[in-house]
Amino acid sequence: MQSVLFVCLGNICRSPLAEALFLKHVNEQNLAYKFSADSAGTAAYHLGELADKRTRAMALKLSNLNLTHKARQFKTNDFLTFNFIVAMDKTNFQNIMKLKPENAKAKVLLMRHYDSMIQNEDAIPDPYYGNENDFEKVHHMLNDCTKNFLKELIG
Ligand code: 4NP
């Protein structure tokens, strides 16, 4: 079993969606016995909350997904329990690395590295202060990136 933790800032817009889309691709390929996923935020603003209403509405509309994850904060122990930690942007990446223990098991990656169109962008842009169009763009971007990431894990 390979476990993946998707991480953003608040754990209400980007990472819970990345988790759900990744698992959708996993299930479509009958690989649930091989991969598990979770998500977390580097900040603690929204602990225990469901994903942002706009993220959930777009997930239902575009991918027929019902997001049930409740926000939790990233913790040092996640380095020991996950195989992969996938950061939504470079700031998240740097904040994750600050907590890295010596005996870390997880490999830390950047989500945008798996974009089919542009691999050198740093960020899945944070849509929190944006409009519906921003949420839609993030959805498509994460659908593409999670699909490519799974492809690479399968090899
Ligand atoms: P996320 O988006 O990191 O994709 O969950 C955000 C959600 C909330 C805030 C910032 C970003 N906030 O400042 O509350």
XYZ file of N, CA and C and ligand atoms in Angstrom:
479
model
N 0.841 -1.207 0.000
C 0.000 0.000 0.000
C 0.872 1.251 0.000
N 0.603 2.180 -0.921
C 1.326 3.455 -0.973
C 0.361 4.532 -0.493
N 0.817 5.358 0.435
C -0.077 6.389 0.965
C 0.406 7.778 0.559
N -0.577 8.626 0.233
C -0.278 9.971 -0.265
C -1.023 11.000 0.573
N -0.315 12.035 0.996
C -0.943 13.139 1.721
C -0.823 14.407 0.878
N -1.967 15.001 0.517
C -1.981 16.249 -0.241
C -2.079 17.409 0.753
N -1.244 18.428 0.566
C -1.191 19.520 1.554
C -1.310 20.892 0.901
N -2.206 21.728 1.465
C -2.272 23.140 1.062
C -2.222 23.995 2.317
N -2.736 25.206 2.263
C -2.666 26.088 3.429
C -3.822 25.811 4.408
N -5.041 25.922 3.904
C -6.199 25.821 4.798
C -6.840 24.447 4.872
N -6.498 23.559 3.923
C -7.118 22.231 3.789
C -8.631 22.322 3.555
N -9.055 23.394 2.855
C -10.479 23.475 2.506
C -10.728 23.708 1.010
N -9.729 24.188 0.265
C -9.952 24.432 -1.174
C -9.203 23.435 -2.073
N -7.889 23.442 -1.995
C -7.119 22.649 -2.956
C -6.862 21.208 -2.516
N -6.289 21.010 -1.338
C -5.866 19.646 -0.987
C -7.010 18.637 -0.775
N -8.175 19.030 -0.214
C -9.238 18.012 -0.108
C -9.750 17.580 -1.479
N -9.694 18.523 -2.440
C -10.101 18.200 -3.811
C -9.050 17.304 -4.469
N -7.783 17.609 -4.259
C -6.711 16.767 -4.815
C -6.855 15.342 -4.292
N -7.119 15.209 -3.005
C -7.310 13.885 -2.388
C -8.466 13.131 -3.068
N -9.598 13.815 -3.221
C -10.785 13.159 -3.797
C -10.582 12.805 -5.269
N -9.946 13.686 -6.027
C -9.722 13.398 -7.449
C -8.704 12.270 -7.621
N -7.662 12.282 -6.800
C -6.670 11.204 -6.857
C -7.358 9.858 -6.580
N -8.189 9.822 -5.539
C -8.876 8.559 -5.203
C -9.880 8.151 -6.273
N -10.461 9.128 -6.956
C -11.382 8.818 -8.059
C -10.608 8.086 -9.167
N -9.434 8.605 -9.511
C -8.621 7.941 -10.539
C -8.188 6.555 -10.066
N -7.839 6.454 -8.806
C -7.434 5.169 -8.225
C -8.585 4.158 -8.354
N -9.778 4.590 -7.978
C -10.934 3.688 -8.022
C -11.306 3.303 -9.443
N -11.198 4.255 -10.358
C -11.540 3.965 -11.755
C -10.610 2.904 -12.342
N -9.413 2.818 -11.768
C -8.460 1.817 -12.273
C -8.392 0.587 -11.368
N -9.374 0.476 -10.475
C -9.438 -0.657 -9.538
C -8.141 -0.847 -8.754
N -7.600 0.277 -8.278
C -6.327 0.214 -7.569
C -6.445 0.578 -6.090
N -7.672 0.516 -5.583
C -7.890 0.923 -4.180
C -7.095 0.066 -3.199
N -6.733 -1.116 -3.607
C -5.951 -1.992 -2.722
C -4.479 -1.552 -2.681
N -4.103 -0.656 -3.580
C -2.698 -0.247 -3.671
C -2.413 1.162 -3.164
N -3.438 2.050 -3.209
C -3.197 3.455 -2.861
C -4.236 3.999 -1.887
N -3.746 4.751 -0.900
C -4.653 5.467 -0.006
C -4.248 6.940 -0.020
N -5.183 7.811 0.365
C -4.883 9.244 0.346
C -5.587 9.972 1.476
N -5.003 11.105 1.851
C -5.558 11.986 2.870
C -5.111 13.395 2.497
N -5.582 14.403 3.238
C -5.115 15.766 2.992
C -5.013 16.514 4.302
N -4.248 17.610 4.280
C -4.022 18.414 5.481
C -3.637 19.823 5.074
N -3.693 20.750 6.042
C -3.288 22.137 5.804
C -2.108 22.496 6.684
N -1.255 23.402 6.195
C -0.139 23.834 7.046
C -0.648 24.814 8.106
N -1.801 25.460 7.860
C -2.381 26.396 8.831
C -3.539 25.730 9.578
N -3.958 26.377 10.652
C -5.006 25.788 11.501
C -6.298 26.605 11.500
N -6.489 27.423 10.449
C -7.652 28.319 10.442
C -8.999 27.601 10.393
N -9.046 26.433 9.779
C -10.351 25.833 9.463
C -10.530 24.417 10.008
N -9.835 24.101 11.074
C -9.848 22.739 11.605
C -11.264 22.194 11.788
N -11.477 20.980 11.313
C -12.770 20.311 11.491
C -13.831 20.697 10.481
N -13.535 21.688 9.639
C -14.542 22.131 8.657
C -14.518 21.260 7.404
N -15.684 21.162 6.776
C -15.759 20.530 5.455
C -15.049 21.452 4.464
N -14.779 20.946 3.265
C -14.165 21.775 2.222
C -15.053 22.997 1.939
N -14.438 24.045 1.429
C -15.140 25.275 1.048
C -16.356 24.937 0.161
N -17.450 25.648 0.405
C -18.707 25.423 -0.319
C -18.501 25.460 -1.828
N -17.653 26.397 -2.285
C -17.431 26.565 -3.731
C -16.637 25.386 -4.298
N -15.695 24.870 -3.523
C -14.924 23.684 -3.941
C -15.858 22.484 -4.031
N -16.740 22.356 -3.022
C -17.655 21.199 -3.016
C -18.649 21.276 -4.165
N -19.155 22.478 -4.456
C -20.136 22.632 -5.545
C -19.490 22.276 -6.888
N -18.246 22.724 -7.090
C -17.550 22.449 -8.351
C -17.203 20.962 -8.461
N -16.847 20.336 -7.347
C -16.499 18.906 -7.354
C -17.716 18.061 -7.747
N -18.875 18.476 -7.256
C -20.103 17.750 -7.576
C -20.464 17.966 -9.043
N -20.375 19.205 -9.487
C -20.760 19.557 -10.852
C -19.826 18.924 -11.900
N -18.535 19.011 -11.688
C -17.597 18.574 -12.731
C -17.167 17.115 -12.605
N -17.160 16.576 -11.392
C -16.633 15.211 -11.231
C -17.561 14.296 -10.439
N -18.763 14.798 -10.135
C -19.737 14.011 -9.382
C -19.159 13.488 -8.064
N -18.364 14.334 -7.414
C -17.734 13.933 -6.149
C -18.363 14.664 -4.981
N -18.630 13.914 -3.913
C -19.160 14.482 -2.691
C -18.008 14.539 -1.674
N -17.483 15.732 -1.420
C -16.308 15.839 -0.537
C -16.725 15.793 0.928
N -16.168 14.837 1.661
C -16.547 14.674 3.078
C -15.372 14.899 4.036
N -14.193 15.175 3.483
C -13.011 15.371 4.334
C -13.223 16.555 5.275
N -12.731 16.411 6.510
C -12.768 17.528 7.460
C -11.338 18.005 7.706
N -11.167 19.319 7.653
C -9.828 19.912 7.694
C -9.049 19.525 8.942
N -7.792 19.219 8.715
C -6.875 18.941 9.816
C -5.525 19.586 9.511
N -4.721 19.764 10.539
C -3.435 20.422 10.323
C -2.337 19.394 10.056
N -1.413 19.758 9.169
C -0.247 18.923 8.891
C 0.581 18.795 10.165
N 1.112 17.598 10.414
C 1.940 17.406 11.609
C 3.208 16.620 11.273
N 4.236 16.800 12.085
C 5.533 16.149 11.849
C 5.377 14.648 11.654
N 4.483 14.060 12.417
C 4.295 12.609 12.327
C 3.862 12.148 10.932
N 3.268 13.061 10.133
C 2.863 12.697 8.768
C 4.074 12.268 7.933
N 5.248 12.766 8.279
C 6.473 12.355 7.581
C 6.794 10.882 7.805
N 6.292 10.347 8.905
C 6.608 8.963 9.251
C 5.555 7.986 8.756
N 4.349 8.476 8.490
C 3.263 7.550 8.154
C 2.906 7.538 6.663
N 3.286 8.594 5.928
C 2.951 8.626 4.494
C 4.178 8.331 3.633
N 3.943 7.761 2.455
C 5.025 7.550 1.489
C 5.318 8.824 0.713
N 4.242 9.583 0.401
C 4.395 10.810 -0.384
C 3.603 11.947 0.247
N 4.218 13.122 0.264
C 3.523 14.340 0.683
C 3.575 15.260 -0.523
N 2.394 15.673 -1.007
C 2.344 16.483 -2.226
C 1.842 17.885 -1.886
N 2.721 18.871 -2.026
C 2.390 20.258 -1.672
C 1.748 20.972 -2.849
N 0.747 21.797 -2.547
C 0.024 22.527 -3.599
C 0.785 23.743 -4.099
N 1.685 24.295 -3.299
C 2.522 25.396 -3.791
C 3.845 25.424 -3.032
N 4.731 26.309 -3.485
C 6.085 26.327 -2.950
C 6.142 26.772 -1.484
N 5.235 27.654 -1.107
C 5.208 28.097 0.301
C 4.814 26.923 1.188
N 3.811 26.165 0.769
C 3.425 24.967 1.533
C 4.620 24.021 1.609
N 5.283 23.838 0.475
C 6.436 22.938 0.389
C 7.493 23.336 1.422
N 7.803 24.646 1.446
C 8.834 25.128 2.381
C 8.397 24.972 3.834
N 7.132 25.235 4.101
C 6.637 25.086 5.487
C 6.604 23.621 5.925
N 6.351 22.735 4.990
C 6.388 21.300 5.278
C 7.827 20.891 5.610
N 8.774 21.359 4.773
C 10.180 20.975 4.954
C 10.754 21.443 6.290
N 10.222 22.554 6.810
C 10.691 23.055 8.111
C 10.380 22.079 9.235
N 9.383 21.223 9.015
C 8.969 20.277 10.068
C 9.568 18.884 9.865
N 10.380 18.741 8.843
C 10.882 17.402 8.479
C 11.808 16.812 9.560
N 11.456 15.654 10.121
C 12.327 15.024 11.114
C 13.439 14.221 10.433
N 14.460 13.876 11.183
C 15.606 13.133 10.618
C 15.200 11.782 10.048
N 14.235 11.162 10.723
C 13.819 9.815 10.301
C 12.608 9.829 9.368
N 12.433 10.922 8.620
C 11.289 11.029 7.703
C 11.305 9.897 6.686
N 10.109 9.378 6.405
C 9.985 8.345 5.378
C 9.459 8.977 4.095
N 8.567 9.941 4.223
C 7.870 10.508 3.066
C 8.791 11.276 2.128
N 8.451 11.163 0.840
C 9.105 11.968 -0.180
C 8.189 13.177 -0.401
N 8.743 14.381 -0.401
C 7.915 15.582 -0.547
C 7.992 16.103 -1.982
N 6.838 16.301 -2.579
C 6.747 16.656 -4.002
C 5.882 17.898 -4.196
N 5.976 18.496 -5.388
C 5.118 19.639 -5.734
C 4.061 19.192 -6.751
N 2.797 19.461 -6.454
C 1.695 19.002 -7.321
C 1.829 19.486 -8.758
N 2.235 20.715 -8.927
C 2.266 21.305 -10.270
C 3.340 20.690 -11.170
N 4.233 19.936 -10.559
C 5.241 19.233 -11.337
C 4.587 18.228 -12.293
N 3.350 17.822 -11.964
C 2.654 16.787 -12.744
C 1.647 17.355 -13.736
N 1.697 18.669 -13.958
C 0.810 19.321 -14.928
C 1.232 18.927 -16.341
N 0.276 18.494 -17.176
C 0.621 18.080 -18.551
C 1.090 19.238 -19.412
N 0.619 20.454 -19.095
C 0.909 21.598 -19.961
C 2.189 22.320 -19.535
N 2.262 22.645 -18.242
C 3.387 23.451 -17.751
C 3.937 22.784 -16.509
N 5.192 22.321 -16.578
C 5.725 21.622 -15.418
C 6.525 22.501 -14.461
N 6.825 23.732 -14.877
C 7.699 24.525 -14.020
C 7.011 25.609 -13.218
N 5.688 25.594 -13.225
C 4.956 26.521 -12.380
C 5.038 26.016 -10.946
N 5.074 26.937 -9.999
C 5.196 26.545 -8.597
C 3.886 26.113 -7.967
N 2.790 26.720 -8.453
C 1.584 26.624 -7.633
C 0.329 26.167 -8.345
N -0.471 25.408 -7.606
C -1.892 25.321 -7.898
C -2.406 26.607 -7.248
N -2.887 27.584 -8.042
C -3.219 28.874 -7.436
C -4.325 28.752 -6.397
N -4.156 29.476 -5.304
C -5.139 29.438 -4.221
C -6.406 30.173 -4.666
N -7.551 29.482 -4.761
C -8.761 30.143 -5.269
C -9.582 30.837 -4.176
N -9.120 30.777 -2.931
C -9.942 31.206 -1.779
C -10.518 32.609 -1.950
N -9.705 33.546 -2.442
C -10.194 34.918 -2.625
C -10.626 35.160 -4.068
N -10.791 34.098 -4.836
C -11.136 34.228 -6.249
C -12.616 34.040 -6.519
N -12.936 33.870 -7.826
C -14.332 33.695 -8.239
C -14.566 32.267 -8.743
N -15.768 32.024 -9.252
C -16.139 30.680 -9.688
C -15.196 30.150 -10.756
N -14.775 31.052 -11.633
C -13.861 30.672 -12.706
C -12.530 30.156 -12.140
N -12.067 30.758 -11.060
C -10.819 30.312 -10.423
C -10.984 28.911 -9.833
N -12.150 28.664 -9.235
C -12.405 27.330 -8.676
C -12.485 26.284 -9.788
N -13.051 26.687 -10.915
C -13.159 25.762 -12.046
C -11.766 25.430 -12.601
N -10.940 26.456 -12.749
C -9.576 26.243 -13.266
C -8.786 25.318 -12.350
N -8.891 25.553 -11.059
C -8.175 24.721 -10.074
C -8.659 23.274 -10.171
N -9.954 23.106 -10.361
C -10.500 21.751 -10.483
C -9.875 21.012 -11.667
N -9.859 21.670 -12.831
C -9.296 21.027 -14.028
C -7.801 20.737 -13.847
N -7.114 21.703 -13.245
C -5.671 21.550 -13.027
C -5.393 20.358 -12.097
N -6.156 20.253 -11.039
C -5.940 19.157 -10.086
C -6.359 17.813 -10.664
N -7.389 17.829 -11.517
C -7.801 16.583 -12.160
C -6.655 16.051 -13.021
N -6.054 16.951 -13.768
C -4.942 16.596 -14.651
C -3.706 16.173 -13.832
N -3.338 16.967 -12.858
C -2.118 16.683 -12.074
C -2.238 15.370 -11.286
N -3.395 15.122 -10.688
C -3.541 13.890 -9.889
C -3.530 12.656 -10.797
N -4.097 12.807 -11.996
C -4.100 11.698 -12.957
C -2.663 11.356 -13.363
N -1.886 12.388 -13.682
C -0.490 12.172 -14.103
C 0.372 11.654 -12.957
N 0.090 12.133 -11.763
C 0.840 11.678 -10.595
C 0.584 10.177 -10.375
N -0.670 9.766 -10.472
C -0.983 8.334 -10.308
C -0.297 7.509 -11.391
N -0.320 8.027 -12.605
C 0.335 7.333 -13.721
C 1.804 7.086 -13.380
N 2.458 8.103 -12.853
C 3.871 7.956 -12.507
C 4.070 6.950 -11.357
N 3.167 6.945 -10.399
C 3.295 5.998 -9.281
C 3.130 4.563 -9.766
N 2.231 4.385 -10.732
C 2.008 3.038 -11.273
C 3.230 2.563 -12.055
N 3.865 3.547 -12.740
C 5.105 3.272 -13.484
C 4.884 2.697 -14.848
P -6.528 26.241 0.576
O -7.169 27.710 0.449
O -5.140 26.431 1.133
O -6.510 25.753 -0.824
O -7.435 25.471 1.490
C -7.249 28.604 1.524
C -8.277 28.498 2.419
C -8.394 29.402 3.460
C -7.475 30.425 3.588
C -6.436 30.528 2.695
C -6.322 29.619 1.661
N -7.613 31.365 4.643
O -6.829 32.329 4.668
O -8.504 31.212 5.491
